[in-house]
Structures are given as structure tokens and as C-alpha cells.
XYZ file of C-alpha atoms in Angstrom:
554
model
C 12.162 7.185 -21.514
C 11.052 7.362 -17.375
C 7.895 9.028 -18.441
C 6.820 5.432 -20.026
C 7.085 4.026 -16.639
C 3.376 4.291 -15.246
C 4.157 3.537 -12.228
C 6.089 6.373 -11.514
C 3.224 9.366 -11.551
C 0.114 6.888 -10.288
C -2.353 7.262 -7.684
C -3.404 3.943 -6.433
C -6.539 2.544 -5.075
C -6.616 -0.504 -2.448
C -9.461 -2.306 -2.001
C -11.282 -6.125 -1.510
C -13.825 -7.636 -3.486
C -15.751 -8.673 0.114
C -16.437 -5.642 0.993
C -16.785 -3.243 -1.482
C -19.631 -3.311 -3.413
C -22.330 -6.224 -2.952
C -24.682 -6.170 -6.379
C -26.103 -9.651 -6.021
C -27.282 -9.397 -2.668
C -26.074 -12.043 -0.897
C -23.571 -9.971 1.616
C -20.432 -10.450 0.082
C -19.061 -7.550 -2.244
C -18.353 -9.232 -5.890
C -16.724 -8.881 -9.348
C -19.787 -6.927 -10.573
C -20.330 -4.482 -7.591
C -17.473 -3.431 -8.169
C -17.688 -3.004 -11.760
C -21.058 -0.740 -11.023
C -18.533 1.830 -8.975
C -15.952 1.917 -11.553
C -17.283 5.801 -12.648
C -17.014 6.334 -8.650
C -13.333 5.032 -9.049
C -13.276 7.024 -11.905
C -14.327 10.367 -11.330
C -12.108 10.343 -8.132
C -9.240 10.322 -10.314
C -7.967 6.431 -9.421
C -5.117 5.447 -11.815
C -4.536 1.726 -10.421
C -7.192 -0.577 -8.427
C -4.775 -3.061 -6.726
C -7.524 -5.746 -5.758
C -6.832 -7.775 -2.489
C -6.674 -11.764 -2.946
C -10.078 -12.638 -4.721
C -8.962 -16.713 -5.973
C -10.873 -19.463 -4.585
C -9.850 -19.965 -0.256
C -11.506 -21.459 3.086
C -10.646 -17.631 3.852
C -9.471 -17.849 7.032
C -7.274 -15.068 6.711
C -9.406 -12.438 4.834
C -8.146 -14.588 1.041
C -4.430 -14.922 2.126
C -4.732 -18.431 2.287
C -5.540 -19.160 -1.500
C -6.055 -22.642 -2.772
C -6.763 -22.210 -6.068
C -4.393 -19.577 -7.994
C -6.537 -19.750 -11.133
C -9.331 -18.881 -10.302
C -12.115 -16.336 -8.927
C -13.741 -17.588 -5.704
C -17.488 -18.322 -6.391
C -18.476 -15.806 -3.978
C -16.658 -12.842 -6.188
C -18.223 -14.403 -9.329
C -16.723 -16.013 -12.412
C -13.590 -15.342 -14.100
C -16.253 -14.401 -17.351
C -16.971 -11.776 -13.898
C -13.282 -10.347 -14.164
C -12.756 -10.638 -17.667
C -15.394 -8.035 -17.575
C -14.198 -5.752 -15.028
C -11.124 -6.169 -16.942
C -12.665 -4.857 -19.491
C -15.091 -2.073 -17.980
C -11.799 -0.576 -16.228
C -9.719 -0.117 -18.998
C -12.729 1.785 -21.053
C -12.140 4.427 -18.570
C -8.378 4.398 -18.824
C -7.709 2.446 -15.223
C -4.801 -0.136 -14.426
C -5.613 -3.383 -12.251
C -2.634 -4.941 -10.510
C -3.455 -7.628 -8.063
C -1.900 -9.248 -4.613
C 0.598 -12.667 -5.747
C 0.194 -14.038 -2.368
C 3.275 -16.885 -2.828
C 4.586 -17.533 0.561
C 2.698 -19.885 1.554
C -1.119 -21.520 0.234
C -3.582 -22.984 2.117
C -3.326 -26.244 3.780
C -6.746 -27.107 1.350
C -4.939 -26.454 -1.389
C -4.608 -29.838 -3.392
C -1.089 -29.128 -3.649
C -0.584 -29.607 -0.074
C -3.649 -32.474 0.362
C -1.318 -34.574 -1.369
C 2.091 -33.835 0.024
C 0.628 -34.530 3.327
C -0.649 -38.007 2.247
C 1.662 -38.925 0.218
C 5.741 -39.007 0.943
C 6.658 -40.260 -2.774
C 4.042 -36.960 -3.802
C 5.267 -34.507 -6.414
C 4.257 -32.249 -4.362
C 5.971 -33.280 -0.772
C 9.191 -31.231 -1.685
C 6.760 -27.871 -2.498
C 6.478 -27.361 1.084
C 8.989 -27.578 3.847
C 9.475 -30.401 6.174
C 11.355 -31.671 8.917
C 10.933 -35.260 11.104
C 11.655 -33.579 14.474
C 10.418 -30.016 15.864
C 12.955 -27.824 14.540
C 15.092 -25.909 17.258
C 13.257 -22.013 17.279
C 9.769 -23.621 16.481
C 8.258 -21.228 18.441
C 10.523 -17.919 17.334
C 9.950 -15.482 14.244
C 5.622 -15.498 14.135
C 4.325 -12.863 12.027
C 1.537 -12.717 14.088
C 3.005 -12.876 17.594
C 0.360 -12.511 21.164
C -1.670 -14.811 18.469
C 0.208 -16.885 16.490
C 2.022 -19.528 18.641
C 4.224 -20.798 16.039
C 6.378 -21.430 12.928
C 6.690 -24.921 13.151
C 3.546 -27.359 13.696
C 3.255 -31.234 13.270
C 0.900 -32.420 10.834
C -0.810 -35.519 11.725
C -1.274 -37.098 8.300
C 2.600 -36.846 7.234
C 3.668 -37.297 10.981
C 6.159 -34.590 10.521
C 6.501 -31.247 10.731
C 6.075 -28.655 8.604
C 7.026 -25.013 7.994
C 4.842 -21.411 8.200
C 6.100 -18.111 8.852
C 2.225 -17.484 9.246
C -0.861 -19.028 10.359
C -0.754 -22.954 11.167
C -3.312 -22.873 7.892
C -0.688 -21.380 5.763
C 2.241 -23.935 5.092
C 4.819 -21.833 3.251
C 6.048 -22.931 -0.058
C 9.748 -23.899 -0.766
C 11.240 -21.394 -2.812
C 14.339 -23.237 -3.301
C 12.339 -26.302 -5.582
C 12.912 -24.994 -9.198
C 9.087 -26.510 -9.985
C 7.835 -24.213 -7.448
C 9.418 -21.073 -9.158
C 7.795 -22.188 -12.339
C 4.378 -22.590 -10.811
C 4.914 -19.305 -9.632
C 5.623 -17.680 -13.493
C 2.899 -19.889 -14.568
C 0.504 -17.665 -11.985
C 1.903 -14.440 -13.195
C 1.274 -15.458 -16.669
C -2.043 -16.582 -16.285
C -3.175 -13.052 -15.107
C -0.765 -11.339 -17.304
C -2.351 -12.845 -20.299
C -6.176 -11.818 -18.447
C -4.442 -8.055 -18.945
C -3.394 -7.103 -15.817
C -0.994 -4.978 -15.218
C 1.594 -6.049 -12.344
C 1.086 -7.590 -9.301
C 0.912 -6.060 -5.563
C 3.957 -9.164 -3.817
C 3.270 -9.991 -0.860
C 5.678 -10.621 2.360
C 8.323 -10.091 -0.171
C 11.078 -11.032 2.523
C 9.234 -13.959 3.855
C 9.203 -15.754 -0.157
C 13.189 -15.130 -0.797
C 14.176 -17.283 2.476
C 16.121 -20.430 1.536
C 15.850 -23.432 3.469
C 19.893 -24.227 2.256
C 21.998 -24.053 5.237
C 24.498 -20.902 4.873
C 21.980 -19.236 2.466
C 19.950 -15.963 3.309
C 17.284 -14.084 1.140
C 17.368 -15.438 -2.359
C 17.413 -12.589 -4.414
C 18.168 -13.985 -7.865
C 14.685 -15.721 -6.890
C 13.227 -12.403 -7.485
C 14.880 -11.098 -10.344
C 13.970 -14.306 -11.847
C 10.488 -13.077 -11.172
C 11.353 -9.413 -12.221
C 12.669 -11.139 -15.996
C 9.609 -12.664 -16.640
C 6.699 -10.620 -15.843
C 8.788 -8.166 -18.155
C 9.643 -10.972 -20.996
C 5.227 -11.064 -20.902
C 4.303 -7.910 -20.401
C 6.956 -5.066 -21.083
C 5.510 -2.579 -19.016
C 3.538 -4.777 -16.281
C 5.094 -3.704 -12.748
C 5.599 -5.805 -9.752
C 5.007 -3.590 -6.323
C 6.475 -5.022 -2.932
C 5.483 -5.579 0.222
C 9.033 -5.223 2.496
C 9.291 -3.974 5.874
C 12.762 -3.402 5.820
C 15.388 -0.395 6.553
C 17.039 1.837 3.927
C 20.343 -0.040 4.142
C 18.263 -3.236 3.232
C 16.311 -1.340 0.248
C 18.789 -1.280 -2.620
C 18.381 -5.591 -2.668
C 15.001 -5.213 -3.227
C 15.317 -2.432 -6.209
C 17.719 -4.111 -7.394
C 19.702 -2.162 -10.208
C 16.096 -1.011 -11.060
C 16.089 -3.774 -13.948
C 16.184 -7.102 -11.942
C 13.779 -6.187 -8.770
C 11.201 -4.680 -7.390
C 9.601 -1.446 -9.672
C 8.288 -0.186 -6.587
C 8.030 -0.427 -2.709
C 6.459 0.177 -0.064
C 8.367 3.132 1.838
C 7.205 1.514 5.394
C 10.509 3.305 6.849
C 9.008 7.093 5.764
C 5.688 6.077 6.613
C 6.724 4.846 9.996
C 8.569 8.781 10.065
C 5.434 10.590 9.269
C 2.913 8.637 11.957
C 5.696 9.666 15.056
C 5.808 13.212 12.911
C 2.086 13.539 13.568
C 1.887 12.079 16.787
C 4.130 14.514 17.910
C 4.979 17.237 15.826
C 8.358 16.490 15.574
C 9.687 16.334 11.469
C 13.436 15.948 12.008
C 13.174 12.395 12.282
C 10.538 11.798 9.015
C 13.734 14.613 7.259
C 15.904 12.165 8.213
C 13.819 9.194 7.012
C 13.258 10.695 3.585
C 17.028 11.217 2.688
C 18.044 7.818 3.338
C 15.341 6.615 1.098
C 16.190 8.894 -1.453
C 18.886 7.427 -3.101
C 16.598 4.869 -5.385
C 17.759 3.523 -9.199
C 15.619 5.873 -11.841
C 13.471 3.746 -13.179
C 12.317 2.475 -9.587
C 9.679 3.947 -7.368
C 8.282 4.416 -3.877
C 4.812 3.821 -3.211
C 3.838 6.240 -0.007
C 1.023 5.556 1.844
C -1.014 6.360 5.042
C -3.350 3.087 6.029
C -3.042 -0.258 4.304
C -5.771 -3.288 5.026
C -3.494 -4.197 7.678
C -2.261 -2.969 11.271
C -0.485 0.473 10.914
C 3.166 -1.007 11.694
C 5.459 1.168 13.586
C 7.721 -1.873 14.846
C 10.819 0.129 13.566
C 10.914 3.018 15.178
C 12.742 3.190 18.841
C 10.776 2.071 21.648
C 10.308 5.859 23.014
C 8.745 7.084 19.811
C 6.638 4.129 19.665
C 5.580 4.677 22.996
C 4.653 8.373 21.982
C 2.643 7.259 18.833
C 1.075 4.335 20.722
C 0.311 6.412 23.024
C -1.593 9.535 20.728
C -2.835 7.287 18.237
C -3.317 3.778 20.421
C -3.705 4.172 23.995
C -6.354 1.545 24.781
C -4.510 -2.379 24.723
C -7.807 -3.000 22.255
C -6.159 -0.713 19.671
C -3.188 -2.362 19.400
C -1.560 -5.412 17.318
C 1.011 -7.633 17.819
C 2.977 -6.071 20.441
C 4.000 -3.165 16.939
C 1.052 -1.655 15.313
C -2.443 -0.436 16.015
C -5.918 -1.339 14.268
C -7.422 2.167 13.615
C -8.507 3.636 10.546
C -6.672 7.391 9.651
C -9.508 9.759 10.417
C -10.687 8.112 13.837
C -6.654 8.326 14.561
C -6.614 12.122 14.103
C -10.225 13.234 14.848
C -9.750 16.964 13.504
C -10.470 17.602 9.853
C -7.507 19.725 9.165
C -5.074 17.016 10.751
C -6.435 14.815 7.910
C -6.227 17.491 5.765
C -2.307 17.510 6.463
C -2.210 14.214 6.761
C -3.178 13.281 3.492
C -2.247 16.048 1.495
C 1.736 15.752 2.990
C 0.747 11.528 1.683
C -0.085 13.134 -2.272
C 2.968 15.519 -1.706
C 6.264 12.720 -0.658
C 8.292 11.714 -3.062
C 6.553 8.250 -4.638
C 3.036 7.113 -6.019
C 0.613 7.280 -3.666
C -1.701 4.995 -2.326
C -5.060 5.693 -1.287
C -6.867 3.381 1.278
C -10.660 2.411 0.324
C -12.819 4.527 2.852
C -10.206 6.529 3.324
C -11.327 8.901 1.110
C -14.448 9.814 3.352
C -12.890 9.273 6.248
C -14.257 6.072 7.588
C -12.946 5.104 10.911
C -12.854 1.445 12.750
C -14.896 -0.780 14.308
C -12.845 -2.606 17.518
C -15.604 -5.140 18.047
C -14.109 -7.339 15.066
C -10.781 -9.453 15.993
C -7.554 -8.293 14.766
C -7.210 -6.408 11.517
C -10.954 -7.313 10.666
C -11.229 -3.746 12.774
C -10.357 -1.777 9.544
C -12.122 -4.006 6.666
C -15.583 -3.068 7.342
C -17.706 -2.486 4.910
C -17.618 0.411 2.373
C -19.980 3.379 3.353
C -21.832 4.685 -0.049
C -25.251 6.156 1.195
C -27.719 6.435 4.678
C -29.809 3.528 3.533
C -29.886 0.032 5.191
C -26.501 -0.907 5.134
C -24.325 1.681 4.261
C -25.579 1.304 0.750
C -23.203 -1.539 0.797
C -25.540 -4.799 -0.074
C -28.931 -5.432 0.836
C -28.661 -8.571 2.647
C -29.834 -8.901 6.261
C -25.800 -10.473 7.024
C -22.666 -8.650 6.127
C -19.656 -9.895 5.041
C -18.388 -8.225 8.245
C -20.821 -5.310 9.900
C -21.031 -2.086 8.712
C -20.416 0.264 10.976
C -23.778 1.682 12.356
C -23.458 4.130 15.343
C -20.326 6.949 16.728
C -19.743 9.483 14.642
C -17.803 7.648 11.779
C -21.649 5.428 11.091
C -22.730 4.686 7.858
C -25.294 7.835 8.566
C -22.857 10.081 9.415
C -20.084 9.400 6.933
C -21.227 8.014 3.602
C -20.160 8.982 -0.462
C -24.358 10.151 -1.270
C -23.704 12.761 1.323
C -20.147 13.789 0.725
C -20.878 13.774 -3.078
C -23.206 16.624 -2.225
C -21.542 18.919 -0.026
C -18.575 21.084 -1.424
C -16.804 21.246 1.407
C -16.628 17.347 2.159
C -13.940 15.335 2.852
C -14.358 13.480 -0.259
C -14.515 16.442 -2.572
C -11.215 17.912 -0.505
C -9.599 14.584 -1.901
C -11.019 14.898 -5.464
C -9.408 18.137 -5.697
C -6.213 17.391 -4.186
C -5.811 14.362 -6.594
C -6.185 16.474 -9.410
C -3.732 18.868 -8.141
C -1.378 15.881 -7.480
C -2.055 14.863 -11.234
C -0.892 18.330 -12.300
C 2.086 18.337 -10.822
C 3.911 14.999 -12.375
C 7.299 17.020 -11.077
C 7.017 14.710 -8.015
C 6.331 11.518 -8.834
C 9.535 12.136 -12.291
C 11.747 14.558 -10.670
C 14.210 15.560 -8.048
C 13.523 16.963 -4.536
C 15.161 18.374 -1.580
C 14.222 19.416 2.145
C 13.980 23.070 2.220
C 14.911 24.971 4.807
C 11.447 26.588 6.575
C 13.317 28.927 9.684
C 10.101 27.114 11.711
C 9.883 24.264 13.482
C 7.463 21.730 12.736
C 7.443 22.918 8.925
C 8.378 20.485 6.645
C 9.212 21.647 3.341
C 9.583 20.114 -0.051
C 10.885 21.604 -3.336
C 10.925 19.504 -7.257
C 12.745 19.968 -10.097
C 11.817 18.102 -13.212
C 12.561 19.928 -17.222
C 12.592 23.528 -15.810
C 9.860 23.310 -13.216
C 9.378 23.407 -9.903
C 7.074 22.674 -6.705
C 7.090 23.743 -3.252
C 5.360 22.318 -0.644
C 4.950 22.811 2.474
C 3.306 21.983 5.768
C 2.791 22.283 9.663
C 2.671 20.022 11.745
C 1.905 22.256 14.722
C -1.050 23.281 16.447
C -0.077 26.386 16.519
C 0.117 28.441 13.528
C 3.796 29.297 11.929
C 5.442 31.878 9.538
C 7.798 30.340 7.051
C 10.615 32.658 6.007
C 12.016 30.971 2.435
C 13.807 31.551 0.299
C 14.654 30.375 -3.328
C 17.492 30.592 -6.118
C 16.728 30.094 -9.742
C 14.605 31.643 -12.365
C 10.936 32.716 -11.316
C 12.066 32.168 -7.752
C 10.366 35.695 -6.824
C 7.014 34.692 -7.517
C 5.466 31.604 -6.009
C 1.515 30.772 -7.312
C -0.540 28.785 -5.212
C -2.004 25.622 -6.501
C -5.195 25.336 -3.713
C -6.385 29.393 -2.961
C -5.542 32.873 -4.399
C -2.953 33.107 -2.309
C -0.033 33.821 -4.011
C 3.849 34.750 -2.695
C 6.727 37.192 -4.076
C 9.597 37.781 -2.164
C 10.564 40.515 -0.734
C 13.870 42.623 -1.938
C 15.942 40.294 -0.258
C 14.140 37.472 -1.858
C 12.560 36.356 0.790
C 9.519 34.722 0.875
C 7.730 35.321 4.250
C 4.553 32.410 4.464
C 2.339 32.181 7.070
C 0.323 28.650 7.825
C -2.357 28.066 9.939
C -2.533 24.806 12.899
C -2.195 21.964 11.118
C -1.562 23.880 7.615
C -0.717 23.423 4.274
C 0.522 24.694 0.801
C 1.400 23.745 -2.550
C 2.715 26.757 -5.073
C 4.104 26.548 -8.358
C 7.433 28.369 -8.486
C 7.408 31.498 -11.706
C 4.035 31.086 -12.002
C 1.180 28.748 -13.756
C 3.298 28.972 -17.163
C 4.753 25.334 -16.644
C 3.323 23.874 -19.658
C 5.199 26.537 -22.062
C 8.445 26.585 -19.726
C 8.369 22.727 -19.806
C 11.964 21.186 -21.592
C 11.689 18.568 -23.780
C 12.932 15.711 -22.095
C 17.124 15.187 -22.179
C 18.997 12.015 -23.744
C 18.698 9.025 -21.300
C 20.887 8.043 -18.209
C 23.803 6.438 -18.914
C 24.284 3.740 -16.161
């Protein structure tokens, strides 16, 4: 039954419509442009497309300030274009998940407009108000250093309204049953159009209750899960919740009443500490701390996303080392907690980039790839805040990187330096056998040939080498071993495995197999930033795969 859960073993690709591909030449990416590039995503090996918000919006926060949940912003096309996109994705066997942004609306949403001008409006209680400025009005901002308050006085309502994010994004009152019913309608609408689930934005803030004595209302999350499961049995909820391992269980629930998937921010932050220092011990601890999740749930593992690299949960000493290595300049840092850079420019060294992506594909969970990372795109630090990592996709060496024919773009394409579109683009890398893109295609293929990672159980291996992370996955009688050297120097790994076939490790990436000595020990050499993927016992895993056992009894 676990094998029916598509999200347990999928490669997810995150993109923004406005910066992916412009089909009509207005400088803004759109749905027809995305349709034209679906064959590229299919050839890359993508299973699931995650779309950032594309609903009507004043677009003051990259579309996360929504003014109509039931449509498509005219800049991106029409609802007909969306249905056409869904049809084309389906024909290629790709699933689609959407951002669900229901912690807040735009202040230009008709609900808020009516609520602010009419005290008797049915929408007044859809938002959170106070006649006087509450204590803590300038505490708990999501964007410290940019955002000034979480309570702002509205001159029309003559009251203060609550906003965890910017002041043009008033929070919805989740305690209001009518708001929760509307959220269900929003999900139902898009499920009816064929989407396969939702990436829920800012889950902890959505669940914040304003009632005295209440904290997070996980029963509200259970209601959302129940509704989605009822409407579309195989739909999934992927949650953005940057929480500690101790808090994780509340969000997953028992596997049936919480999120299907969560981004593993805890591992991500310790991953970047390992990349910065070569010390894998904290990463190993983070993996152990996040290992106990319900069988039907899954982690979403990632390197970079559409926001800053958030390292807030690292202890200060570790955080400072990551800043020093990857964001040493002030304008590279954001909100006192993150780094607004792309992966390739942070790591620089192709070997380091490969190491990071190889481990991301081999970590427990389903990998999430950000558009442009497959070709090693950089950032534009001249752009404000998070826009630095939201530049147009670089398709070719033609004008505007092949993204658009317009004279002015939604964001400038990177045109100068080592990450400019003339040096880094899809067309050139498709024709270069040794390119990062072709390496990425190979790694996605190998990952998809290793279902043990998504469905199996894993253990950490003793490698006998500092800074070398070893993982072993087991599923239905087959095993996968992956080794990653975070050191700038070569390392010799001494590995002892037990069980059938342990004397032979077949390398899945190159002709370099390992046979154990008479003591059952494998001596494996790893170059600087080296990595190896092995299948234990040979390549006849399909013949040796055991049939599934009876479902677990919980």
C-alpha cells in the first residue's frame, strides 16, 4: 500500500510562472510558456511540478498577496490556459501541486476591502482586529529588518489589524469557521481542476489561534487533510513548517490526520553547516532526530528554494560559520537569519556542487529541485530581498537568455559575470556531455532506479573517516549504500556490511565496484568532495526483490 503513495518517491521541481518562460513577449513568464517547456521537464525526469502562486494579485510579494483565490492572474494567462497546462502535464505523466496561501490575503482582496469599511460586514471577523494597539505590536515579524510591526492601524476601519507578514497582507482569522469553510472551498476548486495537492505556505502561522489559552490548532490541519482526502484520495499536503524535531510529530499527526509531507528544514540547515565546514557529525545527529515519522508520511529534502537560505535554527557559533563561508558580505544576508544566494554561486566548485546535489538526492525523503539549479544559475544581489534568487530561467545564449523577446523583463536576467546567461544556459549544457545539466539528468535517473531511498528504512554507516557520511537503505530484500566525502582532501573509507551479498558493492555511477577482503571489509577511496552510490550484491535486484508484506498494524 505504501507504494501507492506517489509523494513518497517523487522528484519535485519548483518554479515561478513569471520567471520561467514567456510565450507572448510581454516580459512576464506565463502558462503557455510553461506548456512549451514541459518536454524539457519531462526529459529532466521530473515527476511533480510545484507552482508558486499565480492567482490574481497586486504582486507586492511575488504573488503571495492574493486578491482572488479562484482564478489566474491575467499576466500568466487564463483559467483555460491552466486547464490546458494540466492536460499537457497529465499526458507526460507529471503531477502538479500548487501553493496554498491562506494565512493571509492581499489588503486589496474584496473580503478585506469590505471588512475595513463596514463594521457589520460578514467579512469583518474574517480578519483579526483590535481597537487599541496591542502589546507586542512590533514583535514576531517574519521579515525583521524590513518589516516594522505585526499590528497596523487601518485608517478606514480606525482599528488595528494583525499581519504576521507585510502590512499589505492581513492575516485571516482561522478561528472563524466561515474562514475554514472558505479554505476548503479553495482547495476543492483546484482539486476539481485536477491538481494533486498543495504546498501549504506558513503552516504554523495558519494554525495560530487568537483565543486566550490556545496555541496551535492542529485540529484545523486535520480538517484540511480530511477534506482533501475525501475529495481526492491520493492528493497530498506538503507543509512549510520550519520547526524543531520535537514539534514535527504534531504536524504529521498519526499519518492520517496531518501533513503528508514536510520540508526538512532541520536537516537542510545542518546540511549547509556540513558543506561550510566539512563536519558531518551535526548532520548525522539531525538525520537521527528526524528519522521517526509515520510510515505513510515523507520528508521533502532540498538544497535551495525560492526564499533565503534560512539558518536561524543553527546555534550562533555554527550559524556564523555558515555566514562566513557562504554569505560573508552584508548584502548577501537577509532578515538576520538567511543568505539570499543560489547554490552554485555559494559553493563555486563544480565538485562541491555535485557532492551537495548527490547527497540531496540520496537523503531520506523526496528531493525538491529549484528551477535553474540544474544548470547552476547564480543570483543578482542588485535586486531587493528575495528577488535576488528569482531571476528568469536561462534557456539559451540569445537575447534575454531565451526567456523572453520583450525589451523589459519582470526581473532582469543575469547577463554579466560567470553566471550570466551566455555562460550558463540550458541549450549549451544540453549539447555538452560533461555539463552540470547532463550530470543532473543522470543523477535523477539513478535516484529513480533506487526506490529503496523513498520507501525503505535507513541506517547511518560507520565509515571510519571524519567528514564522510555513509547511509544504507534497505527495502524488500535489496540495499543501497551511498557515501559522501565533505572534505577537501581524499579519504579512505573502511566499511563492513552484514547480510547476503555484502561482499560485493556495485557502483551505480561508474565502473568501479568494490569487493570485500577476507575479513569482510571494503576499502573505498573517495576523492576530495567525492561521492559513490552502490547497490549491495549486484544489479539483479529486480530478481531478488521480495513481494510486499502485509500492511503494518497501527
